[in-house]
Short mmCIF file of C-alpha atoms (C1' of nucleotides) in Angstrom, two decimals:
data_model
loop_
_atom_site.label_atom_id
_atom_site.label_comp_id
_atom_site.label_asym_id
_atom_site.label_seq_id
_atom_site.Cartn_x
_atom_site.Cartn_y
_atom_site.Cartn_z
CA MET A 771 29.39 -24.77 91.24
CA THR A 772 27.63 -28.45 91.41
CA PRO A 773 29.99 -30.88 90.88
CA LYS A 774 28.37 -32.58 88.06
CA ASN A 775 28.28 -36.17 87.79
CA SER A 776 29.93 -38.71 86.23
CA ALA A 777 29.17 -38.79 82.21
CA SER A 778 27.00 -41.79 82.32
CA GLU A 779 25.06 -38.50 81.60
CA ARG A 780 25.92 -36.98 79.18
CA SER A 781 23.35 -38.22 76.83
CA GLN A 782 19.66 -38.46 79.27
CA SER A 783 16.39 -36.83 77.91
CA ASP A 784 14.63 -34.65 78.92
CA SER A 785 14.75 -35.05 82.95
CA THR A 786 18.19 -35.07 83.21
CA ARG A 787 19.90 -32.60 80.29
CA ARG A 788 22.60 -33.11 80.85
CA LEU A 789 24.43 -31.51 77.63
CA SER A 790 27.82 -31.60 76.40
CA GLU A 791 29.91 -29.24 76.66
CA ASN A 792 30.17 -28.00 72.85
CA TYR A 793 26.37 -28.04 72.69
CA LEU A 794 26.34 -25.54 75.29
CA ARG A 795 29.04 -23.34 73.82
CA ILE A 796 26.65 -23.53 70.55
CA TYR A 797 23.02 -22.23 71.89
CA GLU A 798 26.17 -19.75 73.33
CA VAL A 799 27.27 -18.47 70.40
CA VAL A 800 23.15 -18.82 69.08
CA ARG A 801 21.87 -16.75 71.61
CA ARG A 802 24.99 -13.53 71.02
CA VAL A 803 23.04 -13.25 67.93
CA PRO A 804 21.30 -9.68 67.64
CA GLU A 805 17.86 -9.28 66.55
CA GLY A 806 17.38 -8.72 63.08
CA ARG A 807 20.58 -10.46 62.10
CA VAL A 808 21.44 -14.35 61.24
CA ALA A 809 24.36 -16.96 61.40
CA THR A 810 24.93 -19.72 59.01
CA TYR A 811 25.68 -23.35 61.33
CA GLY A 812 29.00 -22.97 59.81
CA GLN A 813 29.98 -19.83 60.93
CA VAL A 814 28.29 -21.12 64.73
CA ALA A 815 29.95 -24.09 64.26
CA ALA A 816 33.26 -22.40 63.66
CA ILE A 817 32.73 -19.39 66.65
CA ALA A 818 31.94 -22.60 69.77
CA GLY A 819 35.02 -23.89 68.19
CA LEU A 820 33.90 -26.24 65.77
CA PRO A 821 35.62 -25.80 62.98
CA GLY A 822 33.43 -28.06 60.02
CA HIS A 823 31.11 -29.13 62.99
CA ALA A 824 28.53 -27.20 61.05
CA ARG A 825 25.89 -30.17 61.43
CA GLN A 826 26.58 -30.77 64.75
CA VAL A 827 25.49 -27.22 64.91
CA GLY A 828 22.19 -28.45 63.31
CA TYR A 829 21.99 -31.45 65.42
CA ALA A 830 22.42 -29.61 69.04
CA LEU A 831 19.62 -26.79 67.43
CA HIS A 832 17.36 -29.02 67.18
CA ALA A 833 17.87 -31.46 70.08
CA SER A 834 17.36 -27.82 72.07
CA ARG A 835 13.69 -26.84 73.19
CA PRO A 836 12.04 -23.35 73.63
CA GLU A 837 13.07 -23.25 77.21
CA ASP A 838 16.74 -23.02 76.47
CA ASP A 839 15.44 -19.49 75.15
CA LEU A 840 17.00 -19.96 71.59
CA PRO A 841 16.63 -17.94 68.16
CA TRP A 842 17.32 -21.19 66.59
CA GLN A 843 15.13 -18.62 63.82
CA ARG A 844 18.23 -16.38 63.10
CA ILE A 845 20.13 -19.85 61.81
CA VAL A 846 20.53 -20.49 58.25
CA ASN A 847 22.29 -22.68 56.01
CA ALA A 848 24.89 -20.75 54.33
CA LYS A 849 22.99 -20.39 51.19
CA GLY A 850 21.06 -18.16 53.18
CA GLU A 851 18.09 -20.33 53.28
CA VAL A 852 16.03 -21.76 56.04
CA SER A 853 16.90 -25.70 55.81
CA PRO A 854 14.12 -27.61 54.78
CA ARG A 855 13.29 -29.83 58.18
CA SER A 856 11.84 -32.53 59.10
CA GLU A 857 8.45 -31.29 60.08
CA PRO A 858 6.62 -29.10 57.56
CA GLY A 859 5.47 -25.29 58.55
CA TYR A 860 8.12 -24.67 60.77
CA GLU A 861 9.72 -22.95 57.34
CA GLY A 862 7.41 -20.45 56.89
CA LEU A 863 6.88 -20.09 60.80
CA GLN A 864 10.78 -19.50 61.07
CA ARG A 865 10.81 -16.93 58.41
CA ALA A 866 7.44 -15.29 59.27
CA MET A 867 9.90 -14.78 62.51
CA LEU A 868 12.47 -13.52 60.38
CA GLU A 869 10.30 -10.67 58.58
CA ALA A 870 9.00 -9.80 61.51
CA GLU A 871 12.54 -8.83 63.00
CA GLY A 872 13.80 -6.91 59.57
CA VAL A 873 15.06 -9.35 57.69
CA ILE A 874 14.62 -9.30 54.24
CA PHE A 875 13.85 -12.41 52.18
CA ASN A 876 14.61 -11.97 48.42
CA THR A 877 12.15 -13.62 45.57
CA ALA A 878 14.47 -16.97 45.92
CA GLY A 879 13.25 -17.22 49.31
CA ARG A 880 16.72 -16.62 51.09
CA ILE A 881 18.51 -13.98 52.91
CA ASP A 882 20.69 -11.54 51.40
CA LEU A 883 23.57 -13.06 53.66
CA LYS A 884 25.95 -9.75 52.96
CA ARG A 885 23.73 -7.62 54.65
CA PHE A 886 22.31 -9.24 57.35
CA ARG A 887 24.85 -12.24 58.01
CA TRP A 888 25.92 -11.45 61.50
CA GLN A 889 29.77 -10.30 62.23
CA GLU A 890 30.77 -10.75 65.67
CA ALA A 891 33.09 -8.23 65.56
"C1'" DG B 484 29.86 -51.68 70.84
"C1'" DC B 485 28.28 -51.14 65.58
"C1'" DA B 486 25.71 -49.19 61.56
"C1'" DA B 487 22.85 -45.31 60.16
"C1'" DT B 488 21.09 -40.56 60.76
"C1'" DG B 489 20.82 -35.61 59.88
"C1'" DA B 490 18.34 -27.56 61.05
"C1'" DC B 491 25.45 -28.53 56.66
"C1'" DG B 492 29.57 -27.01 53.27
"C1'" DC B 493 32.02 -26.79 49.48
"C1'" DT B 494 33.55 -28.12 45.09
"C1'" DC B 495 32.43 -29.79 40.62
"C1'" DT B 496 29.45 -30.08 36.15
"C1'" DC C 381 23.27 -19.51 38.67
"C1'" DA C 382 21.66 -24.57 40.07
"C1'" DG C 383 21.78 -29.24 40.87
"C1'" DA C 384 24.31 -33.26 42.36
"C1'" DG C 385 28.07 -35.32 44.43
"C1'" DC C 386 30.90 -36.36 48.65
"C1'" DG C 387 33.12 -34.64 52.56
"C1'" DC C 388 33.29 -33.91 58.20
"C1'" DC C 389 32.10 -35.90 62.39
"C1'" DA C 390 28.50 -36.50 66.89
"C1'" DT C 391 24.56 -38.61 68.28
"C1'" DT C 392 21.28 -42.21 67.71
"C1'" DG C 393 19.15 -46.90 67.55
#
DNA sequence: GCAATGACGCTCT
DNA sequence: CAGAGCGCCATTG
C-alpha cells in the first residue's frame, strides 16, 4: 500500500494524523464492540494486544475524533461506570447514548458488567 | 532528553 | 460495599 514516511510523523497533529499502530489497534477493537454492549479499558487493551495498558486505551480514545467513528461511549472502566472526563457533561451524554442502545444503568449509575460486558467469543 | 500527566486496574483497609 | 493508595507505561509539554 502506501509506504508511510519516516517515523518522524508519528505524533503529528490533526493534519497528518499518523497514529501509532497501537492506537489503530485499539480503535479496531473498540469498533468491534456491538451495540447495546460495553467493554472495559483493560479488556480492550488485552484484546488489542496490550495487556496492562488500560491507560493507553483511554489516552487513545481521548486523542480520537468523531471522524474516527469510534463508539467510545461503549468503553467504560472496570467498575462498570463511565469514567469521569475532564470536561463535564459528557458523562451524561455517554450514559444517554448507552441507554439509547439498551444498556441499563443501576441506581449507582453503574452498568451490570455481568450482563452487558462484551465478550468476543 | 527529562519530568509530569492521564477516558485505568488491582489490592488492601 | 466504599474509599484510598500504588503500579503500568505511552503521550505530551
